[in-house]
Coordinates of C-alpha atoms in Angstrom, one line a residue:
Chain A
M205 CA 43.4 83.8 -4.3
R206 CA 42.3 83.6 -7.9
R207 CA 45.5 84.6 -9.3
I208 CA 47.3 81.9 -7.5
K209 CA 44.7 79.3 -8.8
I210 CA 45.3 80.6 -12.3
L211 CA 49.1 80.6 -11.8
E212 CA 49.1 77.1 -10.5
E213 CA 47.0 76.0 -13.5
K214 CA 49.3 77.7 -15.9
F215 CA 52.4 76.2 -14.3
F216 CA 50.8 72.6 -14.5
V217 CA 49.5 72.8 -18.0
I218 CA 52.9 74.0 -19.2
L219 CA 54.6 71.2 -17.2
S220 CA 52.3 68.6 -18.7
A221 CA 52.6 69.9 -22.1
F222 CA 56.3 69.8 -21.8
M223 CA 56.1 66.0 -20.6
T224 CA 53.9 65.2 -23.5
Y225 CA 56.1 66.9 -26.2
S226 CA 59.2 65.3 -24.6
L227 CA 57.8 61.9 -25.3
I228 CA 57.8 62.8 -29.0
A229 CA 61.3 64.3 -28.5
V230 CA 62.5 60.9 -26.9
L231 CA 61.2 58.9 -29.6
G232 CA 62.8 61.2 -32.2
F233 CA 66.0 61.1 -30.2
I234 CA 66.0 57.2 -30.0
I235 CA 65.6 56.8 -33.6
L236 CA 68.1 59.6 -34.5
V237 CA 70.8 58.2 -32.3
I238 CA 70.4 54.7 -33.9
F239 CA 70.4 56.0 -37.4
V240 CA 73.4 58.2 -36.9
K241 CA 75.5 55.7 -35.2
G242 CA 74.6 52.9 -37.5
Y243 CA 74.5 54.8 -40.9
S244 CA 78.2 54.5 -41.6
A245 CA 78.3 50.7 -41.4
L246 CA 75.0 50.2 -43.2
D247 CA 75.3 49.0 -46.8
W248 CA 73.7 46.4 -49.1
D249 CA 76.1 43.8 -48.0
M250 CA 74.6 44.0 -44.5
V251 CA 71.2 43.2 -45.7
L252 CA 72.0 40.8 -48.6
K253 CA 74.9 38.6 -47.3
T254 CA 75.3 35.9 -44.6
P255 CA 78.3 36.3 -42.4
K256 CA 81.4 35.1 -44.0
G257 CA 84.5 33.6 -42.3
G258 CA 86.1 36.2 -40.0
Y259 CA 82.9 38.3 -40.0
Y260 CA 83.0 38.5 -36.2
Y261 CA 86.6 40.0 -36.4
G262 CA 85.6 42.7 -38.9
G263 CA 85.5 40.5 -42.0
E264 CA 83.0 40.5 -44.9
G265 CA 79.4 39.7 -44.7
G266 CA 76.1 40.8 -43.3
V267 CA 73.3 39.8 -41.1
L268 CA 71.0 38.1 -43.8
N269 CA 70.9 35.0 -41.6
A270 CA 69.5 36.9 -38.7
I271 CA 67.0 38.7 -40.8
V272 CA 65.7 35.6 -42.5
G273 CA 65.7 33.7 -39.3
S274 CA 63.7 36.5 -37.5
V275 CA 61.2 36.6 -40.4
Y276 CA 60.8 32.8 -40.3
I277 CA 60.2 32.6 -36.6
A278 CA 57.9 35.5 -36.5
F279 CA 56.0 34.2 -39.6
G280 CA 55.6 30.7 -38.3
A281 CA 54.8 31.9 -34.8
T282 CA 52.1 34.4 -36.2
L283 CA 50.6 31.4 -38.2
I284 CA 50.3 29.3 -35.1
A285 CA 49.1 32.3 -33.1
I286 CA 46.2 32.8 -35.8
F287 CA 45.3 29.2 -35.7
I288 CA 44.9 29.4 -31.8
G289 CA 44.0 33.1 -31.3
M290 CA 41.5 33.8 -34.1
P291 CA 39.0 31.1 -33.2
A292 CA 39.4 31.8 -29.4
A293 CA 38.5 35.5 -30.0
L294 CA 35.6 34.7 -32.1
Y295 CA 34.3 32.2 -29.6
I296 CA 34.2 34.9 -26.8
N297 CA 32.3 37.2 -29.0
V298 CA 29.8 34.8 -30.6
Q299 CA 29.1 31.9 -28.4
L300 CA 29.8 33.6 -25.2
V301 CA 28.0 36.9 -26.0
R302 CA 25.1 36.1 -23.8
Y303 CA 27.2 35.3 -20.8
K304 CA 28.8 38.7 -19.8
R305 CA 30.4 37.6 -16.6
T306 CA 32.1 34.7 -18.4
Q307 CA 33.2 37.1 -21.1
N308 CA 34.7 39.6 -18.5
T309 CA 36.4 36.9 -16.5
I310 CA 38.1 35.4 -19.6
R311 CA 39.2 38.9 -20.7
Y312 CA 40.6 39.4 -17.2
F313 CA 42.7 36.2 -17.5
L314 CA 43.9 37.2 -21.0
D315 CA 44.9 40.6 -19.7
A316 CA 46.9 39.0 -17.0
L317 CA 48.6 36.5 -19.3
W318 CA 49.6 39.5 -21.6
G319 CA 51.8 40.7 -18.6
I320 CA 54.0 37.5 -18.4
P321 CA 57.6 38.5 -19.4
S322 CA 59.0 37.0 -22.4
I323 CA 62.1 35.5 -20.5
V324 CA 59.5 33.2 -18.6
Y325 CA 58.2 31.9 -22.0
G326 CA 61.7 31.5 -23.0
A327 CA 62.6 29.4 -19.9
F328 CA 59.4 27.5 -20.4
G329 CA 60.2 27.0 -24.0
F330 CA 63.5 25.5 -22.9
A331 CA 62.0 23.3 -20.4
L332 CA 59.6 22.1 -23.1
M333 CA 62.5 21.5 -25.4
L334 CA 64.5 19.3 -23.0
F335 CA 61.2 17.4 -22.1
F336 CA 60.7 16.5 -25.9
G337 CA 64.5 16.0 -26.4
M338 CA 64.8 18.6 -29.1
N339 CA 67.7 20.9 -29.8
A340 CA 67.6 24.6 -30.1
S341 CA 65.9 24.9 -33.5
L342 CA 63.6 27.0 -35.7
L343 CA 60.6 24.9 -34.6
A344 CA 61.3 25.4 -30.9
G345 CA 61.8 29.1 -31.5
I346 CA 58.4 29.3 -33.4
I347 CA 56.5 27.4 -30.7
T348 CA 58.0 29.5 -27.8
V349 CA 57.3 33.0 -29.8
A350 CA 53.8 31.6 -30.6
L351 CA 52.9 31.1 -27.1
L352 CA 54.1 34.5 -26.4
I353 CA 52.0 36.3 -29.0
S354 CA 48.9 34.2 -28.7
P355 CA 47.3 36.2 -25.9
I356 CA 48.2 39.5 -27.7
M357 CA 46.5 38.2 -30.9
V358 CA 43.4 37.1 -28.9
R359 CA 43.0 40.4 -26.9
T360 CA 43.7 42.7 -29.9
F361 CA 41.3 40.9 -32.2
D362 CA 38.8 40.7 -29.3
E363 CA 38.9 44.4 -28.8
V364 CA 37.6 45.0 -32.2
L365 CA 35.1 42.2 -32.3
S366 CA 33.5 43.4 -29.1
T367 CA 32.5 46.7 -30.8
I368 CA 30.6 45.1 -33.6
P369 CA 27.0 45.8 -33.2
K370 CA 24.8 43.0 -31.8
G371 CA 22.1 43.6 -34.4
L372 CA 24.5 42.1 -37.1
H373 CA 25.1 39.1 -34.9
E374 CA 21.4 38.7 -34.4
A375 CA 20.4 39.2 -38.1
S376 CA 22.8 36.5 -39.1
L377 CA 21.3 34.1 -36.6
A378 CA 17.8 35.0 -37.6
L379 CA 18.6 34.1 -41.3
G380 CA 19.3 30.6 -40.2
S381 CA 23.0 30.4 -40.1
T382 CA 24.7 28.4 -37.4
R383 CA 26.8 30.1 -34.7
T384 CA 30.0 29.1 -36.1
E385 CA 28.9 30.2 -39.5
T386 CA 28.0 33.6 -38.0
A387 CA 31.4 33.7 -36.2
F388 CA 33.5 32.9 -39.5
K389 CA 31.4 34.3 -42.2
V390 CA 30.0 37.6 -40.6
M391 CA 31.9 38.6 -37.5
F392 CA 35.3 37.6 -39.0
K393 CA 34.6 39.8 -42.0
Q394 CA 33.3 42.7 -39.9
G395 CA 36.3 42.5 -37.6
F396 CA 38.8 42.1 -40.4
P397 CA 40.7 45.4 -39.8
G398 CA 41.0 44.2 -36.2
F399 CA 42.3 41.0 -37.4
I400 CA 44.9 42.6 -39.6
T401 CA 46.1 44.9 -36.8
A402 CA 46.3 41.9 -34.4
V403 CA 48.3 39.9 -36.9
L404 CA 50.7 42.8 -37.6
L405 CA 51.3 43.6 -33.9
S406 CA 51.9 39.9 -33.0
F407 CA 54.2 39.8 -36.0
G408 CA 56.1 42.9 -34.8
R409 CA 56.2 41.4 -31.3
G410 CA 57.6 38.2 -32.6
I411 CA 60.3 39.8 -34.7
G412 CA 61.5 42.2 -32.0
D413 CA 61.6 39.8 -29.1
A414 CA 64.9 38.4 -27.9
A415 CA 64.5 36.9 -24.4
S416 CA 62.2 34.2 -25.7
V417 CA 64.3 33.0 -28.5
L418 CA 67.5 33.2 -26.6
F419 CA 67.3 29.7 -25.2
T420 CA 65.2 28.1 -28.1
A421 CA 66.3 29.1 -31.4
G422 CA 70.0 28.8 -31.1
Y423 CA 72.3 30.9 -33.3
T424 CA 73.9 30.0 -36.6
D425 CA 75.6 31.8 -39.5
R426 CA 73.6 30.0 -42.0
V427 CA 70.1 30.7 -43.3
P428 CA 68.1 27.8 -42.0
T429 CA 66.6 25.6 -44.4
N430 CA 64.7 23.2 -42.1
L431 CA 62.7 23.2 -39.1
D432 CA 65.1 21.3 -37.0
E433 CA 68.0 23.6 -37.6
P434 CA 69.0 26.5 -35.4
A435 CA 68.1 29.9 -36.6
A436 CA 69.6 33.4 -35.8
T437 CA 67.5 36.2 -35.0
L438 CA 68.0 39.8 -35.4
P439 CA 67.7 41.1 -31.9
L440 CA 70.2 38.4 -30.8
A441 CA 72.5 39.3 -33.7
I442 CA 72.6 42.9 -32.4
F443 CA 73.1 41.7 -29.0
F444 CA 76.1 39.4 -29.8
Q445 CA 77.7 41.8 -32.2
L446 CA 77.5 44.6 -29.4
G447 CA 79.5 42.4 -27.1
S448 CA 82.3 42.2 -29.3
P449 CA 85.4 44.4 -28.4
I450 CA 86.3 45.2 -32.2
P451 CA 84.7 48.6 -33.2
E452 CA 83.8 47.5 -36.8
V453 CA 81.6 44.7 -35.3
R454 CA 80.1 47.1 -32.9
D455 CA 79.3 49.5 -35.7
R456 CA 77.5 46.7 -37.5
A457 CA 75.5 46.0 -34.5
F458 CA 74.2 49.6 -34.8
A459 CA 73.6 49.0 -38.5
S460 CA 71.6 45.9 -37.7
S461 CA 69.5 48.0 -35.1
I462 CA 68.6 50.4 -38.0
I463 CA 67.3 47.3 -40.0
L464 CA 65.3 46.1 -37.0
T465 CA 64.0 49.5 -36.2
V466 CA 62.9 50.1 -39.9
I467 CA 61.2 46.8 -39.9
I468 CA 59.1 47.7 -36.7
L469 CA 58.5 51.1 -37.9
I470 CA 57.0 49.8 -41.1
I471 CA 54.9 47.2 -39.3
S472 CA 53.5 49.5 -36.7
L473 CA 52.7 52.3 -39.0
T474 CA 51.1 49.9 -41.6
A475 CA 49.0 48.4 -38.9
R476 CA 47.7 51.8 -37.9
Y477 CA 47.1 52.9 -41.4
L478 CA 45.3 49.6 -42.4
S479 CA 43.1 49.6 -39.4
K480 CA 42.0 53.2 -40.1
R481 CA 41.4 52.4 -43.9
Y482 CA 39.4 49.3 -43.3
S483 CA 37.4 50.6 -40.5
K484 CA 36.0 53.4 -42.8
T485 CA 34.3 50.9 -45.1
N486 CA 32.9 48.9 -42.2
L487 CA 29.6 49.2 -40.5
K488 CA 29.7 51.2 -37.2
Chain B
M292 CA 24.0 19.7 -47.2
Q293 CA 22.3 20.1 -43.9
I294 CA 24.6 17.2 -42.6
R295 CA 27.7 18.9 -43.9
R296 CA 26.7 22.1 -42.3
F297 CA 26.1 20.3 -39.0
F298 CA 29.5 18.7 -39.0
F299 CA 31.3 21.8 -40.0
D300 CA 29.5 23.5 -37.1
K301 CA 30.5 20.8 -34.8
I302 CA 34.2 20.6 -35.7
T303 CA 34.8 24.4 -35.9
G304 CA 33.0 24.7 -32.7
F305 CA 35.2 22.1 -31.0
W306 CA 38.3 24.0 -32.6
M307 CA 37.2 27.3 -31.1
V308 CA 36.7 25.9 -27.6
A309 CA 39.9 23.9 -27.7
A310 CA 41.8 27.1 -28.7
L311 CA 40.2 29.1 -26.0
V312 CA 40.9 26.6 -23.3
T313 CA 44.5 26.1 -24.6
I314 CA 45.2 29.9 -24.2
L315 CA 43.5 30.1 -20.7
L316 CA 45.5 27.0 -19.5
L317 CA 48.8 28.4 -20.6
P318 CA 49.9 30.1 -17.5
V319 CA 49.0 27.0 -15.4
I320 CA 50.9 24.8 -17.9
I321 CA 53.9 27.3 -17.9
G322 CA 53.8 27.3 -14.0
I323 CA 53.6 23.6 -13.7
G324 CA 56.4 23.0 -16.3
L325 CA 58.7 25.4 -14.6
Y326 CA 58.0 24.1 -11.2
M327 CA 58.9 20.6 -12.3
K328 CA 62.1 21.8 -13.6
A329 CA 62.8 23.7 -10.3
S330 CA 61.6 21.0 -7.9
P331 CA 65.0 19.4 -7.4
I332 CA 66.3 22.6 -5.8
V333 CA 63.2 23.3 -3.9
S334 CA 63.1 19.9 -2.4
Q335 CA 66.8 20.2 -1.5
Q336 CA 66.7 23.6 0.1
L337 CA 64.1 25.7 2.1
F338 CA 62.0 27.9 0.0
F339 CA 62.7 30.9 2.1
H340 CA 66.4 30.2 2.4
L341 CA 66.5 30.2 -1.4
I342 CA 64.8 33.6 -1.7
F343 CA 66.5 35.5 1.2
S344 CA 69.9 34.1 1.4
S345 CA 72.4 36.2 -0.4
K346 CA 75.1 33.7 -1.0
W347 CA 75.5 32.9 -4.7
A348 CA 78.0 30.4 -5.6
P349 CA 76.6 27.7 -8.0
S350 CA 79.6 25.6 -8.2
L351 CA 79.5 25.3 -4.4
G352 CA 75.8 24.5 -4.5
E353 CA 74.9 27.9 -2.8
F354 CA 71.9 29.5 -4.5
G355 CA 70.7 32.5 -2.7
F356 CA 68.4 34.7 -4.9
W357 CA 68.3 37.8 -2.7
P358 CA 71.0 39.8 -4.7
F359 CA 69.0 39.3 -7.8
I360 CA 65.7 40.0 -6.3
A361 CA 67.0 43.1 -4.6
G362 CA 68.6 44.3 -7.8
S363 CA 65.2 43.8 -9.7
L364 CA 63.4 45.6 -7.1
Y365 CA 65.8 48.5 -7.1
V366 CA 65.9 49.0 -10.8
T367 CA 62.1 48.6 -11.0
F368 CA 61.6 51.2 -8.2
L369 CA 63.9 53.8 -9.9
S370 CA 62.2 53.4 -13.2
F371 CA 58.7 53.8 -11.4
L372 CA 60.0 57.0 -9.9
F373 CA 60.9 58.3 -13.3
T374 CA 57.7 56.9 -15.1
A375 CA 55.1 58.0 -12.6
P376 CA 55.1 61.7 -12.9
V377 CA 55.8 61.6 -16.7
C378 CA 52.8 59.4 -17.4
L379 CA 50.4 61.1 -15.1
L380 CA 51.2 64.6 -16.5
S381 CA 51.1 63.6 -20.1
A382 CA 47.9 61.5 -19.7
I383 CA 46.3 64.4 -18.2
Y384 CA 47.4 66.8 -20.8
L385 CA 46.3 64.4 -23.6
T386 CA 42.9 63.7 -22.2
Q387 CA 42.1 67.3 -20.9
F388 CA 44.0 70.0 -22.5
S389 CA 45.4 68.9 -25.9
T390 CA 44.2 69.7 -29.4
K391 CA 43.0 67.1 -31.7
Q392 CA 46.0 67.3 -33.8
L393 CA 48.4 66.6 -31.1
I394 CA 46.3 63.5 -30.2
R395 CA 46.5 62.4 -33.7
V396 CA 50.2 62.7 -33.7
M397 CA 50.7 61.1 -30.3
H398 CA 48.8 57.8 -31.1
P399 CA 51.5 56.6 -33.5
V400 CA 54.3 58.0 -31.4
I401 CA 53.0 55.9 -28.4
D402 CA 52.4 52.9 -30.7
V403 CA 56.0 53.0 -32.0
L404 CA 57.4 53.6 -28.6
A405 CA 55.6 50.6 -27.3
G406 CA 56.4 48.5 -30.2
L407 CA 60.3 49.1 -30.4
P408 CA 62.0 46.0 -29.4
S409 CA 63.9 46.0 -26.1
V410 CA 67.2 45.3 -27.9
I411 CA 66.9 48.6 -29.5
Y412 CA 66.3 50.5 -26.2
G413 CA 69.2 48.6 -24.8
V414 CA 71.4 49.8 -27.7
W415 CA 70.2 53.4 -27.2
G416 CA 71.0 52.9 -23.5
I417 CA 74.5 51.9 -24.2
L418 CA 75.0 54.8 -26.5
V419 CA 73.3 57.5 -24.6
I420 CA 72.4 56.6 -21.1
V421 CA 75.5 54.9 -20.0
P422 CA 77.8 57.6 -21.1
F423 CA 75.3 60.2 -19.6
V424 CA 75.6 58.4 -16.2
S425 CA 79.3 58.0 -16.1
R426 CA 80.4 61.4 -17.5
I427 CA 77.6 63.7 -16.2
M428 CA 75.7 62.2 -13.3
A429 CA 78.4 60.6 -11.5
P430 CA 80.7 63.6 -11.5
F431 CA 77.8 65.8 -10.5
F432 CA 77.3 63.5 -7.4
N433 CA 81.0 63.3 -6.7
T434 CA 81.4 59.6 -7.5
T435 CA 82.7 57.6 -10.2
S436 CA 80.8 55.0 -12.2
S437 CA 81.4 53.0 -15.2
G438 CA 77.8 54.0 -16.5
Y439 CA 76.6 50.4 -16.4
S440 CA 74.6 50.9 -13.3
I441 CA 71.3 50.6 -11.5
L442 CA 70.5 54.4 -12.5
A443 CA 71.1 53.5 -16.2
G444 CA 68.9 50.4 -16.1
G445 CA 66.1 52.5 -14.2
I446 CA 66.2 55.2 -16.9
V447 CA 66.1 52.9 -19.8
L448 CA 63.3 50.9 -18.1
A449 CA 61.4 54.1 -17.6
V450 CA 61.4 55.0 -21.1
M451 CA 60.3 51.5 -22.1
C452 CA 57.4 51.4 -19.6
I453 CA 56.1 55.0 -20.4
P454 CA 54.1 54.1 -23.4
Y455 CA 52.5 50.9 -21.5
T456 CA 51.5 53.0 -18.4
L457 CA 50.6 56.0 -20.4
N458 CA 48.1 54.0 -22.6
M459 CA 46.3 52.6 -19.5
L460 CA 46.2 56.0 -17.8
I461 CA 44.6 57.5 -21.0
E462 CA 42.1 54.7 -21.0
V463 CA 41.2 55.5 -17.2
F464 CA 41.0 59.2 -17.7
N465 CA 38.8 58.8 -20.7
T466 CA 36.2 57.2 -18.4
V467 CA 35.4 60.4 -16.6
P468 CA 31.8 61.3 -17.1
K469 CA 31.1 64.5 -19.1
G470 CA 28.5 65.5 -16.7
L471 CA 30.9 65.5 -13.9
R472 CA 33.3 67.7 -15.7
E473 CA 30.7 70.2 -16.7
A474 CA 29.4 70.2 -13.2
S475 CA 32.8 71.0 -11.6
L476 CA 33.5 73.7 -14.3
S477 CA 30.1 75.4 -13.9
L478 CA 30.9 75.7 -10.2
G479 CA 33.7 77.8 -11.0
A480 CA 36.6 75.3 -10.9
T481 CA 39.6 76.0 -13.0
F482 CA 40.6 73.3 -15.3
W483 CA 43.4 72.3 -13.1
E484 CA 41.1 72.0 -10.1
L485 CA 38.9 69.9 -12.3
V486 CA 41.9 67.6 -13.0
K487 CA 43.0 67.6 -9.2
H488 CA 39.7 67.0 -7.7
V489 CA 37.7 65.1 -10.2
V490 CA 39.9 63.5 -12.8
I491 CA 42.6 62.3 -10.3
R492 CA 40.6 61.7 -7.2
G493 CA 37.9 60.0 -9.1
N494 CA 40.3 57.5 -10.6
Y495 CA 42.6 56.5 -7.6
P496 CA 42.1 52.8 -8.3
G497 CA 42.7 53.2 -12.0
I498 CA 45.9 55.2 -11.7
I499 CA 47.2 52.8 -9.0
S500 CA 46.6 49.8 -11.2
A501 CA 48.2 51.3 -14.3
Y502 CA 51.2 52.0 -12.1
G503 CA 51.0 48.6 -10.8
L504 CA 51.0 47.0 -14.2
G505 CA 53.8 49.3 -15.4
I506 CA 55.9 48.0 -12.4
A507 CA 55.1 44.3 -13.3
K508 CA 56.3 44.9 -16.9
A509 CA 59.3 46.7 -15.5
F510 CA 60.0 43.9 -13.3
G511 CA 60.1 41.2 -16.0
E512 CA 61.9 43.2 -18.6
T513 CA 65.0 41.3 -19.6
I514 CA 67.5 42.3 -22.5
A515 CA 67.4 46.0 -22.3
V516 CA 68.1 46.2 -18.7
M517 CA 70.7 43.3 -18.9
M518 CA 72.6 45.5 -21.5
V519 CA 72.9 48.5 -19.3
V520 CA 72.8 47.3 -15.7
G521 CA 76.4 45.9 -15.3
N522 CA 75.4 42.4 -14.1
V523 CA 77.6 42.1 -10.9
V524 CA 76.3 40.0 -8.1
K525 CA 76.2 42.2 -5.1
I526 CA 73.7 44.1 -3.0
S527 CA 74.2 47.8 -3.0
G528 CA 72.3 50.9 -2.2
N529 CA 74.2 53.2 -4.4
P530 CA 72.3 53.7 -7.8
F531 CA 75.7 54.2 -9.4
D532 CA 76.7 50.6 -8.7
A533 CA 76.1 47.8 -10.9
A534 CA 73.3 45.2 -10.1
Y535 CA 72.1 41.8 -11.4
P536 CA 68.3 41.6 -11.9
L537 CA 66.5 38.3 -11.8
P538 CA 65.6 38.2 -15.5
A539 CA 69.2 39.0 -16.5
L540 CA 70.4 36.1 -14.5
I541 CA 68.3 33.7 -16.4
A542 CA 69.2 35.2 -19.7
N543 CA 72.9 35.4 -19.0
N544 CA 73.6 31.8 -17.8
Y545 CA 71.7 29.7 -20.2
G546 CA 74.7 28.6 -21.7
E547 CA 76.6 27.2 -18.8
M548 CA 73.6 26.0 -16.9
L549 CA 73.7 22.3 -17.9
S550 CA 77.3 21.9 -16.9
I551 CA 76.9 22.7 -13.0
P552 CA 74.6 20.4 -11.0
M553 CA 71.4 22.0 -9.9
Y554 CA 72.2 25.2 -11.9
D555 CA 69.5 24.7 -14.5
S556 CA 67.1 23.9 -11.6
A557 CA 67.9 27.1 -10.1
L558 CA 67.5 29.1 -13.1
M559 CA 64.2 27.4 -13.8
F560 CA 63.3 28.4 -10.0
A561 CA 64.2 32.0 -10.9
A562 CA 61.8 31.8 -14.0
F563 CA 59.0 30.4 -11.8
L564 CA 59.5 33.1 -9.1
L565 CA 59.4 35.7 -11.8
L566 CA 56.1 34.2 -13.2
I567 CA 54.5 33.9 -9.8
I568 CA 55.3 37.5 -8.8
I569 CA 54.3 39.0 -12.0
L570 CA 51.1 37.0 -12.3
I571 CA 50.0 37.9 -8.8
I572 CA 50.7 41.6 -9.4
N573 CA 48.9 41.4 -12.7
L574 CA 45.8 39.5 -11.5
F575 CA 45.5 42.0 -8.5
F576 CA 45.7 45.1 -10.5
R577 CA 43.7 43.9 -13.4
Y578 CA 41.1 42.9 -11.0
L579 CA 41.0 46.6 -9.6
I580 CA 40.6 47.9 -13.1
H581 CA 37.8 45.4 -14.0
K582 CA 35.9 46.2 -10.9
T583 CA 36.1 50.0 -11.5
K584 CA 35.2 49.7 -15.1
R585 CA 32.0 47.7 -14.1
Q586 CA 30.9 50.5 -11.9

């Protein structure tokens, strides 16, 4: 009996260890495949040039338009998300700190909001665009992505703010500062690592999301210079190039995937590193 | 000075409330916006006819969403089959058996897996999973397949949803009180019995919610699935056949939707449907989680 138990345990421990390590292997495998496939087509032209004539038939050029477009959209959207998300998260943790039930209900709705798929935001952005008579443009893309990432921003920032000890909050109020001063000068400073993580996460989400900008940002071979111009994005560039029957163009799609993967890797590893580093210097 | 502070307080206070209210109203606004756009088709055809009819011919004015809903359900179900055991076992291993070092390695791994854009998963699916399905899986089951199939969609989706579900499961398992663990170990249980009887049984609601939320995420995933699933409008029980999930329908047809009457309204209806389904799943399972957390 005892032996069967031990055998059973051994079996499941090994099986679950295998599953866990296989996750690392899968990540390695994904990144490896992308790099091996795209490496041959990756050169500085890819990163530094916009598509020239005949690019989509194997001609010269690169995906600078898409890189810049993606960065513009993610950057603009993150700014808007900060503008909406940061005060909202502070409000939950300062003004509402006495109302536990309200806090929990709000968090509950925010969590549910997080689950809405980006294609729904995309469709809504499109409806909004038609409503205001706009064309597919940088601005429309920015607004749509901003809606998409605001809940992420609030929830991530809020998660860190909620761990700040209450004493700090009380001390600040006892010294005669108003609630908003407490929020922006004390809580914001203490929660800064969380803020950085939230910003980076939202930025990464914004740069990698394709479904929401599919309708709203349009696509162009030029680098956008104005808010009402259409803008290309990196995920869509990959998607469109993959649809081509010409092998050179498909190879470039893989090379573009490397660029996107590297950007995402840098963002998520920086977020982790920074949040760790800042949290060391903070009160616990 | 005092007056300035007072006004600063009022203005920023207003800003904070306005921001929070905006975010909380967002799903309502999205719902209303999509419904208004979809109302022409809803007023013209019966709601249930729209959902359960399988006739899809936009140029003839026939909009039956059943093939798409069925495709979505099938792909999601397959991805759940693959995700569930992997997530459960890895979450158990990471919370009960693993060393500190492995946890330190796994955190960034899960982060990166969760952060990779869906296009990248799609590219990977085309490069690896699609040929795998057409060259290895299909001959193994004595069928032929182009590889762009429900099965491929399910596998890619599974990989995408693993970090999401895993994270939630880890959170759930970490809430098991230490005393309970120690009590069961001191009664002579093996570690695996502890897992079976305490960790899993005590966390049924949490586990089910984590799975439910994973399913909701899989249901709404667009680009990666669209790239590998084949996009053919038909209902089929064979996982080696192509399908056409609901999100892919919306994403694929945005170009031509303004040229055919009612088409845009139909697509907006699809988006509305997606929003409602996913919001309901999310609200339900999040409620379960919040309720168990409070206990």
